Amino acid sequence: MKGFKKIMLYLTLILSLTACSRDIDLSQESAKSNIALILSTNEGDYWKTVKMGADAAAKEFNVSLIFNAPGNETDANGQIELVRQVLDSPIRALVLAGNDYDALAEVAEEATRRGIPVITIDSEVNSPEIKSFIGTDNYEAGRKAGQKMLEFTTTPSPRIAILGTKKRDRNTVQRETGIADLFTSYPQVTVVDTKYIEADPKLIGRTVHNWLEDSKPIDGIIAMNTEASIGVAEELRQMGLRGTVKLVTFDHTPEALELLQEGTIQASIIQNPYSMGYLGIKYAALAAARKAVPLRMDTESTTIDLDNMFWKENQKRLFPLVK
Amino acid sequence: MKRHPLRNRFSFFNSWIKSLKTKNIQRIFAISLTLTVLMMFLAGAVLYSKFSRTAEQNAALTTQQIIQQVNFNLENYFSEIANLFDLADEKISGSPTILSTELAKDLRTITATRHDIVSLGIFSAAGDLVAGVPYADLRANTHLIEQSWFDLAMKHPGQLTVSAPHIQNLFKGQYPWVVSMSKGVEFTQGGQTVKGILLIDVNFRIIDELCRRVSLGKRGYVYLLDPVGNLIYHPQQQLIYLNLKRENVERALNYSYGSFKDELDGEPRLISVQWVTDVGWKIVGVSYMDEIKTSRKGLSLFIVWVLAFFAGFILLVSFYLSAEITKPIRRLEKTMRRVEKGDFSTSMEIRGAFEVEQLSIRFNAMIARIRELMEQIIHEQEAKRKSELEVLQAQINPHFLYNTLNSVVRMVGSGKNDEVITTITSLSKLFRISLSRGKNVISVREELEHVRNYLIIQQMRFKDKFRFEIDVMDEALSYQTLKLILQPIVENSLHHGVEQMADEGLIRITARVEGEALLLLIEDNGVGISPKRLENILNGEASSEDGSGVGLRNVSERIRLYYGQPYGLQIESELEEGTRVSIRIPLVKEELE
């Protein structure tokens, strides 16, 4: 009987203690799952917009982001190191904007081996283990740029030059292919030159100068990324050829938009970084929950020109940050 | 022995079912317990439904209050800006010329009071910039006169127009998100009063942050609509423009104040709407029903936990209580079983609840009483056997026989033949009756006959030393009596009463029915018995050397054993007067054989 009484006492104590410790929390705070987001760089409005989209998705799908990025978007080794680091923390999925098509394949596969699904955004990574790629169809974007150039050039047989700064960049190469493929169906168009040079304003200026000093001057330039666009636009402005030589670019920065408004740049093919960030995290959350995600998702590119740049929808897209 | 575990469990189940059928205390406890727990859960369910309803109402109220707060902040903000606007307006219309440095300084002071004023500009009706703070070059391709702030101010010059947030593309250097406030103004330029438009651009960030900071639950949010239903602010504005998200603005547009339930992409939501006066915007709060339900789920979990805790507690307490109650009862049962088997030496431990204690005390008293009675019975049985043996001895008393035969010899010697015949006949009758086929009970008639024969023999021996009388009611004769109860008393009377007398003694025997009893009296006029001796005789302490009293006690005991209380023997005696012994026995009719 005495032993029984003792047991009773202890049981009562334990029960009341556990009851007290449990009953306070009515909010049911469930542990959020972690998703790693490794971008190409943390510089620039483009990547900030990707991050904004990712944050919006993280809030919506109740996940926490572990965010990191190397300082430079050509730094593949630094990025590989960051991925390795993040793989050691408890993450449910990895969202990666790879800085190199081949170099990041190994870490991506390492992640998959550890049961962490990998979603790539913006730039592809050369591995069959990638669950999903979300980004711009750059070939299509290239075709759009070519189309726009054809709209603006008024001469019967336009002479076009193409300029890029990142020769090894897969996205840029795809754009170039898109442009070239389009022009093959327009025999009157001559592609005078396709050049990849360093992202140095002086070098770009000299190249543009050379094209324009030629005996047969060119009618239009397609600049395949931001650095090239700014360099070309500056040179055109200095030479007083604003609006005379047509300029079609890719991507947008406030600076480029200023040039667009004043008419130095005729059109720009812009990507959808917000969607990339948003869908990247959304698909990562789905993949972490072992749900099916599409293998490829095209975040459509848009053509922006002076007429539509201040449309309501485009304002939000071109100026995503309220500063 | 190996037993199949399943069968084992099955047999356990069977015994459990059996135990349900028998009505024991623990079962009664179990039933009342089940009822209690059921009632508890019922109460829990009622409380839960009440609480959850309140939770939903509270959620709507809270949302409404939060939006109210946002509304206050917005109205406050705009009224402050409007005050500044009026001040600038006043300065401009009061200035002698629009290009005065005085006015420029005043305007700079006004804009400097707030960091969120991006720019202030005065435009002519043609859309040319007349003055501005800070003064910057206008960009090309601004489409200024097509912009809503310009257009509306031209159409309604007396009214302060507040635009939706937009990118201000007027001035070189930046593309800020602003809310444009504009109004028609009149100013003096070149000595002439000119109509123009005053524009103040306010950075949208303040409003953006104000709305972004508001959170309704974990996922809920606030968005702003302009009077025609365009989104002014929405946390997912980009997703909506990209068609990745949707928002039901149509219903919210119909409300100016209030709450309603809505469903978007299958998710039920609670929408609260309020109107921002002056500006004409609408604040719409969206909270997700599943979050309200989540807190409800938390509540139900809490209630279930509390109930489970108390149910467990009650369970334990009642197990303990029922064990406390049944254990001593079981112990009692076990003790009783031992008693049942004949072990009267056991006794209950007196412990447990008060009732059980009382029961134990009673039980122990009962056992003690039984033990006492058993001992009494054993004692009485022994006494009975002993007295019966004594009767047997009395039946053939060798001393009496020897005496009688001696006197017969003497009578023969003196040739008294008649006396011999009488004596022998009486002796023969005496023995016949005293044997009487071994029966214990004989009729009063036979008993009297027996004692008469005895007295006749004694009279022969003692000659005329005494005489006797037998006085009987006829009615009494046919009743029954224990045999040989009169003879020992008469013998006593002869030996101790009459024999020592000088005069002739008298012995009188009476038998009569008195009420419900048969009364037999043996009276003598002998020397009597001293009170002290009488007491000794009655207590059975009389010495048996002279044999006196032994016969008396034997008779008394036999009567008591055979007939029980209140029958028995009573002696009254007075020295030199005589002794009277009365025997009282019940009336029992003679059995007819």
Coordinates of C-alpha atoms in Angstrom, one line a residue, chain B residues 153-578:
Chain B
A153 CA -4.8 68.8 -61.7
M154 CA -5.6 70.6 -65.0
K155 CA -9.1 69.2 -65.0
H156 CA -9.8 69.9 -61.3
P157 CA -7.4 72.7 -60.4
G158 CA -9.0 73.5 -57.0
Q159 CA -8.7 70.0 -55.7
L160 CA -5.7 68.3 -54.3
T161 CA -4.9 65.2 -56.3
V162 CA -3.1 62.2 -54.9
S163 CA -1.8 59.9 -57.5
A164 CA -1.1 56.2 -57.2
P165 CA 2.5 55.4 -56.5
H166 CA 4.5 55.4 -59.7
I167 CA 8.1 55.8 -61.0
Q168 CA 8.9 59.5 -61.3
N169 CA 10.7 59.9 -64.6
L170 CA 10.9 63.7 -64.7
F171 CA 14.3 64.6 -63.3
K172 CA 17.6 63.3 -64.2
G173 CA 19.6 61.2 -61.8
Q174 CA 17.1 58.8 -60.4
Y175 CA 13.9 56.8 -60.8
P176 CA 12.2 57.0 -57.4
W177 CA 8.9 55.5 -56.5
V178 CA 6.7 58.4 -55.5
V179 CA 3.2 59.4 -54.7
S180 CA 2.5 62.6 -56.6
M181 CA 0.3 65.3 -55.0
S182 CA -0.7 68.1 -57.3
K183 CA -3.1 71.0 -57.5
G184 CA -3.7 74.0 -59.8
V185 CA -1.9 77.1 -58.6
E186 CA -1.8 80.7 -59.7
F187 CA 1.5 82.5 -59.7
T188 CA 3.0 85.7 -61.0
Q189 CA 5.4 85.5 -63.9
G190 CA 6.6 88.5 -65.7
G191 CA 4.0 90.7 -64.0
Q192 CA 1.2 88.4 -65.1
T193 CA -0.9 86.0 -63.2
V194 CA -0.4 82.6 -64.7
K195 CA -2.2 79.3 -64.1
G196 CA 0.0 76.4 -63.4
I197 CA 0.4 73.2 -61.4
L198 CA 2.2 72.6 -58.2
L199 CA 3.6 69.1 -57.7
I200 CA 5.0 67.5 -54.6
D201 CA 6.4 64.0 -55.0
V202 CA 6.5 62.0 -51.8
N203 CA 8.7 59.0 -51.5
F204 CA 6.5 55.9 -51.5
R205 CA 8.8 54.0 -49.2
I206 CA 7.1 55.3 -46.1
I207 CA 3.7 53.9 -47.1
D208 CA 5.4 50.8 -48.5
E209 CA 7.1 50.1 -45.2
L210 CA 4.0 50.9 -43.2
C211 CA 2.0 48.3 -45.2
R212 CA 4.8 45.8 -45.3
R213 CA 5.2 45.9 -41.5
V214 CA 1.6 44.9 -40.9
S215 CA 1.2 41.2 -40.5
L216 CA -2.1 39.5 -40.0
G217 CA -1.1 36.1 -38.6
K218 CA 1.8 34.4 -40.3
R219 CA 0.7 34.7 -43.9
G220 CA -1.9 37.4 -43.8
Y221 CA -1.2 40.8 -45.3
V222 CA -2.6 44.2 -46.2
Y223 CA -2.9 45.7 -49.6
L224 CA -4.1 49.1 -51.0
L225 CA -6.5 49.7 -53.8
D226 CA -7.2 53.0 -55.7
P227 CA -10.8 54.0 -56.3
V228 CA -11.0 52.1 -59.6
G229 CA -9.5 48.9 -58.3
N230 CA -5.8 49.2 -59.3
L231 CA -3.3 47.8 -56.9
I232 CA -1.5 50.6 -55.2
Y233 CA 0.4 48.4 -52.9
H234 CA 0.4 44.6 -52.6
P235 CA 3.2 42.5 -51.1
Q236 CA 2.9 40.2 -54.0
Q237 CA 2.3 42.9 -56.6
Q238 CA 5.0 41.5 -58.9
L239 CA 3.7 38.0 -58.7
I240 CA 0.2 39.4 -59.6
Y241 CA 1.6 41.3 -62.6
L242 CA 3.5 38.2 -63.6
N243 CA 0.2 36.2 -63.3
L244 CA 1.8 33.9 -60.7
K245 CA -0.8 35.1 -58.2
R246 CA -4.2 36.5 -58.2
E247 CA -6.2 38.8 -55.9
N248 CA -9.9 39.2 -55.7
V249 CA -10.2 42.9 -55.8
E250 CA -13.7 43.1 -57.2
R251 CA -15.5 42.2 -54.0
A252 CA -13.2 44.4 -51.9
L253 CA -14.1 47.2 -54.2
N254 CA -17.8 47.0 -53.3
Y255 CA -17.1 47.4 -49.7
S256 CA -16.1 50.7 -48.1
Y257 CA -16.1 49.3 -44.6
G258 CA -16.5 45.8 -43.1
S259 CA -15.4 42.2 -43.3
F260 CA -16.4 39.2 -45.4
K261 CA -15.2 35.7 -46.1
D262 CA -13.6 35.0 -49.4
E263 CA -12.0 32.1 -51.2
L264 CA -8.9 32.3 -53.4
D265 CA -7.4 29.3 -55.0
G266 CA -9.4 27.1 -52.6
E267 CA -8.1 28.8 -49.5
P268 CA -10.7 30.5 -47.3
R269 CA -9.7 33.9 -46.2
L270 CA -11.1 36.7 -44.1
I271 CA -11.1 40.0 -45.8
S272 CA -11.5 43.3 -44.0
V273 CA -11.9 46.6 -45.9
Q274 CA -11.6 50.2 -44.8
W275 CA -11.7 53.5 -46.7
V276 CA -8.9 56.0 -46.5
T277 CA -10.8 59.3 -46.6
D278 CA -9.3 62.3 -48.6
V279 CA -7.1 60.0 -50.6
G280 CA -9.8 57.7 -51.8
W281 CA -7.7 54.5 -51.3
K282 CA -8.9 51.3 -49.8
I283 CA -7.0 49.3 -47.2
V284 CA -7.7 45.6 -47.5
G285 CA -6.6 43.2 -44.9
V286 CA -6.3 39.5 -45.7
S287 CA -6.0 36.9 -43.1
Y288 CA -6.1 33.2 -43.7
M289 CA -8.8 31.1 -42.1
D290 CA -6.5 28.1 -41.6
E291 CA -4.4 30.2 -39.3
I292 CA -7.4 31.1 -37.2
K293 CA -8.2 27.4 -37.4
T294 CA -4.7 26.5 -36.4
S295 CA -5.0 28.5 -33.2
R296 CA -8.3 26.7 -32.8
K297 CA -6.5 23.4 -33.3
G298 CA -4.0 24.5 -30.7
L299 CA -6.9 25.2 -28.4
S300 CA -8.4 21.8 -29.0
L301 CA -5.1 20.2 -28.4
F302 CA -4.8 22.1 -25.2
I303 CA -8.3 21.1 -24.0
V304 CA -7.7 17.4 -24.9
W305 CA -4.4 17.5 -23.0
V306 CA -5.9 19.1 -19.9
L307 CA -8.8 16.6 -20.0
A308 CA -6.5 13.7 -20.5
F309 CA -4.5 14.9 -17.6
F310 CA -7.5 15.1 -15.3
A311 CA -8.9 11.9 -16.6
G312 CA -5.6 10.2 -15.8
F313 CA -5.6 11.7 -12.4
I314 CA -9.1 10.6 -11.6
L315 CA -8.3 7.2 -12.9
L316 CA -5.3 6.8 -10.6
V317 CA -7.2 8.2 -7.6
S318 CA -10.1 6.0 -8.1
F319 CA -8.0 2.9 -8.7
Y320 CA -6.3 3.8 -5.4
L321 CA -9.6 4.4 -3.6
S322 CA -11.3 1.2 -4.9
A323 CA -8.2 -0.8 -3.9
E324 CA -8.3 0.9 -0.5
I325 CA -11.9 -0.2 0.0
T326 CA -11.9 -3.6 -1.5
K327 CA -8.6 -4.8 0.0
P328 CA -9.9 -5.0 3.7
I329 CA -13.1 -6.6 2.4
R330 CA -11.1 -9.2 0.6
R331 CA -9.1 -9.8 3.8
L332 CA -12.4 -10.2 5.7
E333 CA -13.6 -12.7 3.1
K334 CA -10.4 -14.7 3.5
T335 CA -10.7 -14.7 7.3
M336 CA -14.3 -15.8 7.0
R337 CA -13.3 -18.6 4.7
R338 CA -10.8 -19.8 7.3
V339 CA -13.6 -19.7 10.0
E340 CA -15.8 -21.6 7.6
K341 CA -13.2 -24.3 7.5
G342 CA -13.4 -24.5 11.3
D343 CA -10.5 -22.4 12.4
F344 CA -12.1 -20.3 15.1
S345 CA -8.9 -19.1 16.5
T346 CA -8.4 -16.5 13.7
S347 CA -9.4 -12.9 14.2
M348 CA -9.6 -9.9 11.8
E349 CA -7.1 -7.1 11.8
I350 CA -9.0 -4.0 12.8
R351 CA -7.8 -1.5 10.1
G352 CA -9.1 0.3 7.1
A353 CA -12.1 2.6 6.6
F354 CA -14.4 3.2 9.5
E355 CA -17.1 0.9 8.1
V356 CA -14.7 -1.8 7.5
E357 CA -13.3 -1.3 11.0
Q358 CA -16.8 -1.7 12.5
L359 CA -17.4 -4.8 10.4
S360 CA -14.1 -6.3 11.7
I361 CA -15.0 -5.5 15.3
R362 CA -18.5 -7.1 14.9
F363 CA -16.9 -10.1 13.1
N364 CA -14.4 -10.6 15.8
A365 CA -17.1 -10.3 18.5
M366 CA -19.2 -12.9 16.6
I367 CA -16.3 -15.3 16.3
A368 CA -15.6 -14.9 20.1
R369 CA -19.3 -15.6 20.9
I370 CA -19.2 -18.7 18.7
R371 CA -16.1 -19.9 20.3
E372 CA -17.7 -19.4 23.8
L373 CA -20.8 -21.3 22.8
M374 CA -18.8 -24.1 21.3
E375 CA -16.9 -24.4 24.6
Q376 CA -20.2 -24.4 26.5
I377 CA -21.6 -27.1 24.4
I378 CA -18.5 -29.2 24.9
H379 CA -18.8 -28.7 28.6
E380 CA -22.4 -29.5 28.8
Q381 CA -22.0 -32.6 26.7
E382 CA -19.4 -33.8 29.1
A383 CA -21.6 -33.1 32.2
K384 CA -24.5 -34.9 30.6
R385 CA -22.4 -38.0 30.0
K386 CA -21.2 -37.9 33.5
S387 CA -24.6 -37.6 35.1
E388 CA -26.0 -40.3 32.9
L389 CA -23.2 -42.6 34.1
E390 CA -24.3 -41.6 37.6
V391 CA -27.8 -42.6 36.9
L392 CA -26.7 -45.9 35.6
Q393 CA -24.8 -46.4 38.9
A394 CA -27.9 -45.4 40.8
Q395 CA -30.0 -47.9 38.9
I396 CA -28.1 -50.7 40.5
N397 CA -26.9 -49.4 43.8
P398 CA -25.0 -52.4 45.3
H399 CA -25.1 -50.8 48.8
F400 CA -28.9 -50.5 48.7
L401 CA -29.2 -54.0 47.4
Y402 CA -27.0 -55.4 50.0
N403 CA -28.8 -53.6 52.8
T404 CA -32.2 -54.7 51.5
L405 CA -31.1 -58.3 51.1
N406 CA -29.6 -58.3 54.6
S407 CA -32.9 -57.2 56.1
V408 CA -34.7 -59.8 54.0
V409 CA -32.4 -62.4 55.5
R410 CA -33.2 -61.1 59.0
M411 CA -36.9 -61.2 58.2
V412 CA -36.6 -64.8 57.0
G413 CA -34.7 -65.7 60.1
S414 CA -37.5 -64.3 62.3
G415 CA -40.1 -66.0 60.0
K416 CA -41.8 -62.9 58.9
N417 CA -42.8 -64.3 55.5
D418 CA -45.3 -61.6 54.6
E419 CA -42.8 -58.9 55.1
V420 CA -40.3 -60.8 53.0
I421 CA -42.8 -61.1 50.2
T422 CA -43.6 -57.4 50.3
T423 CA -40.0 -56.5 50.3
I424 CA -39.0 -58.8 47.5
T425 CA -42.0 -57.7 45.4
S426 CA -41.2 -54.1 46.0
L427 CA -37.5 -54.7 45.1
S428 CA -38.5 -56.4 41.9
K429 CA -40.8 -53.6 40.9
L430 CA -38.2 -51.0 41.8
F431 CA -35.6 -52.6 39.5
R432 CA -38.1 -53.1 36.7
I433 CA -39.0 -49.4 36.7
S434 CA -35.4 -48.3 37.2
L435 CA -34.3 -50.3 34.2
S436 CA -37.5 -49.5 32.1
R437 CA -35.8 -50.8 28.9
G438 CA -33.1 -48.2 29.1
K439 CA -35.5 -45.3 28.5
N440 CA -34.5 -41.9 30.0
V441 CA -38.0 -40.6 30.2
I442 CA -40.8 -42.4 31.9
S443 CA -44.3 -41.4 33.0
V444 CA -45.0 -39.7 36.3
R445 CA -47.0 -42.7 37.3
E446 CA -44.0 -45.0 36.9
E447 CA -41.7 -42.6 38.7
L448 CA -44.1 -42.4 41.6
E449 CA -44.4 -46.2 41.6
H450 CA -40.6 -46.4 41.7
V451 CA -40.3 -44.1 44.6
R452 CA -43.2 -45.8 46.5
N453 CA -41.5 -49.2 46.1
Y454 CA -38.3 -47.7 47.4
L455 CA -40.1 -46.2 50.4
I456 CA -41.8 -49.5 51.1
I457 CA -38.5 -51.3 51.2
Q458 CA -37.0 -48.7 53.4
Q459 CA -40.1 -48.9 55.7
M460 CA -39.5 -52.6 56.0
R461 CA -35.9 -51.9 57.0
F462 CA -36.5 -49.1 59.5
K463 CA -39.8 -50.5 60.8
D464 CA -42.0 -47.7 61.9
K465 CA -39.4 -45.1 62.0
F466 CA -41.3 -43.0 59.4
R467 CA -44.4 -43.0 57.3
F468 CA -45.0 -41.6 53.9
E469 CA -47.8 -40.1 51.9
I470 CA -48.0 -39.8 48.1
D471 CA -50.5 -37.2 47.0
V472 CA -51.0 -36.9 43.2
M473 CA -53.3 -35.0 41.0
D474 CA -54.7 -37.5 38.5
E475 CA -54.0 -35.1 35.7
A476 CA -50.3 -35.2 36.5
L477 CA -50.0 -38.9 36.2
S478 CA -49.9 -39.1 32.4
Y479 CA -47.1 -36.5 32.0
Q480 CA -43.6 -37.5 31.4
T481 CA -40.6 -36.9 33.6
L482 CA -36.9 -37.9 33.7
K483 CA -36.6 -41.1 35.5
L484 CA -35.0 -41.6 38.9
I485 CA -35.3 -38.0 40.0
L486 CA -37.4 -38.5 43.1
Q487 CA -35.6 -41.5 44.5
P488 CA -32.2 -39.7 45.2
I489 CA -34.0 -36.9 46.9
V490 CA -36.2 -39.2 49.0
E491 CA -33.0 -41.1 49.9
N492 CA -31.5 -37.9 51.1
S493 CA -34.5 -37.0 53.1
L494 CA -34.4 -40.5 54.8
H495 CA -30.7 -40.5 55.6
H496 CA -30.2 -36.9 56.5
G497 CA -33.6 -35.8 57.7
V498 CA -35.7 -38.6 59.1
E499 CA -33.2 -41.2 60.2
Q500 CA -31.7 -39.0 62.9
M501 CA -35.1 -38.1 64.4
A502 CA -36.3 -39.4 67.7
D503 CA -40.0 -39.1 66.6
E504 CA -41.7 -40.7 63.8
G505 CA -40.7 -39.0 60.5
L506 CA -43.0 -38.1 57.6
I507 CA -42.2 -38.0 54.0
R508 CA -44.8 -36.5 51.7
I509 CA -44.5 -36.6 47.9
T510 CA -46.8 -34.4 45.9
A511 CA -47.3 -34.2 42.1
R512 CA -49.4 -31.6 40.5
V513 CA -49.8 -29.5 37.4
E514 CA -49.2 -25.9 38.1
G515 CA -49.7 -23.6 35.2
E516 CA -47.5 -24.7 32.3
A517 CA -45.3 -26.8 34.5
L518 CA -45.4 -30.1 36.4
L519 CA -44.5 -29.6 40.0
L520 CA -43.1 -32.5 42.1
L521 CA -42.6 -31.8 45.9
I522 CA -40.7 -33.9 48.4
E523 CA -41.3 -32.7 51.9
D524 CA -40.0 -34.1 55.2
N525 CA -40.2 -33.1 58.8
G526 CA -36.7 -34.0 59.5
V527 CA -33.8 -32.1 61.1
G528 CA -33.5 -29.8 58.2
I529 CA -30.4 -28.4 56.6
S530 CA -28.4 -25.4 57.9
P531 CA -28.4 -22.4 55.5
K532 CA -24.7 -22.6 55.1
R533 CA -24.8 -26.3 54.2
L534 CA -27.7 -25.6 51.9
E535 CA -25.7 -23.0 50.1
N536 CA -22.8 -25.5 49.7
I537 CA -25.2 -28.1 48.3
L538 CA -26.6 -25.7 45.8
N539 CA -23.1 -24.6 44.7
G540 CA -22.0 -28.2 44.4
E541 CA -19.4 -27.8 47.1
A542 CA -20.8 -30.3 49.6
S543 CA -18.4 -33.0 50.5
S544 CA -19.2 -36.3 48.9
E545 CA -17.9 -38.3 51.7
D546 CA -21.2 -38.8 53.3
G547 CA -22.8 -38.7 49.9
S548 CA -25.2 -36.0 51.0
G549 CA -25.9 -33.5 48.3
V550 CA -24.4 -35.6 45.5
G551 CA -27.8 -37.0 44.7
L552 CA -29.4 -33.6 44.9
R553 CA -26.9 -32.0 42.6
N554 CA -27.1 -34.8 40.1
V555 CA -30.8 -34.5 39.8
S556 CA -30.6 -30.8 39.5
E557 CA -28.1 -31.0 36.8
R558 CA -29.9 -33.6 34.8
I559 CA -33.1 -31.6 34.9
R560 CA -31.3 -28.5 33.8
L561 CA -29.5 -30.3 31.0
Y562 CA -32.5 -32.1 29.8
Y563 CA -35.1 -29.4 30.0
G564 CA -33.1 -26.2 30.2
Q565 CA -34.0 -23.0 31.9
P566 CA -36.1 -22.1 33.8
Y567 CA -36.8 -25.6 35.0
G568 CA -34.9 -27.2 37.9
L569 CA -34.7 -27.9 41.5
Q570 CA -35.4 -25.7 44.5
I571 CA -34.6 -26.5 48.2
E572 CA -36.2 -24.8 51.1
S573 CA -35.2 -25.9 54.6
E574 CA -35.4 -24.9 58.2
L575 CA -33.5 -26.5 61.0
E576 CA -35.7 -28.8 63.2
E577 CA -38.6 -28.1 61.0
G578 CA -38.0 -30.0 57.8

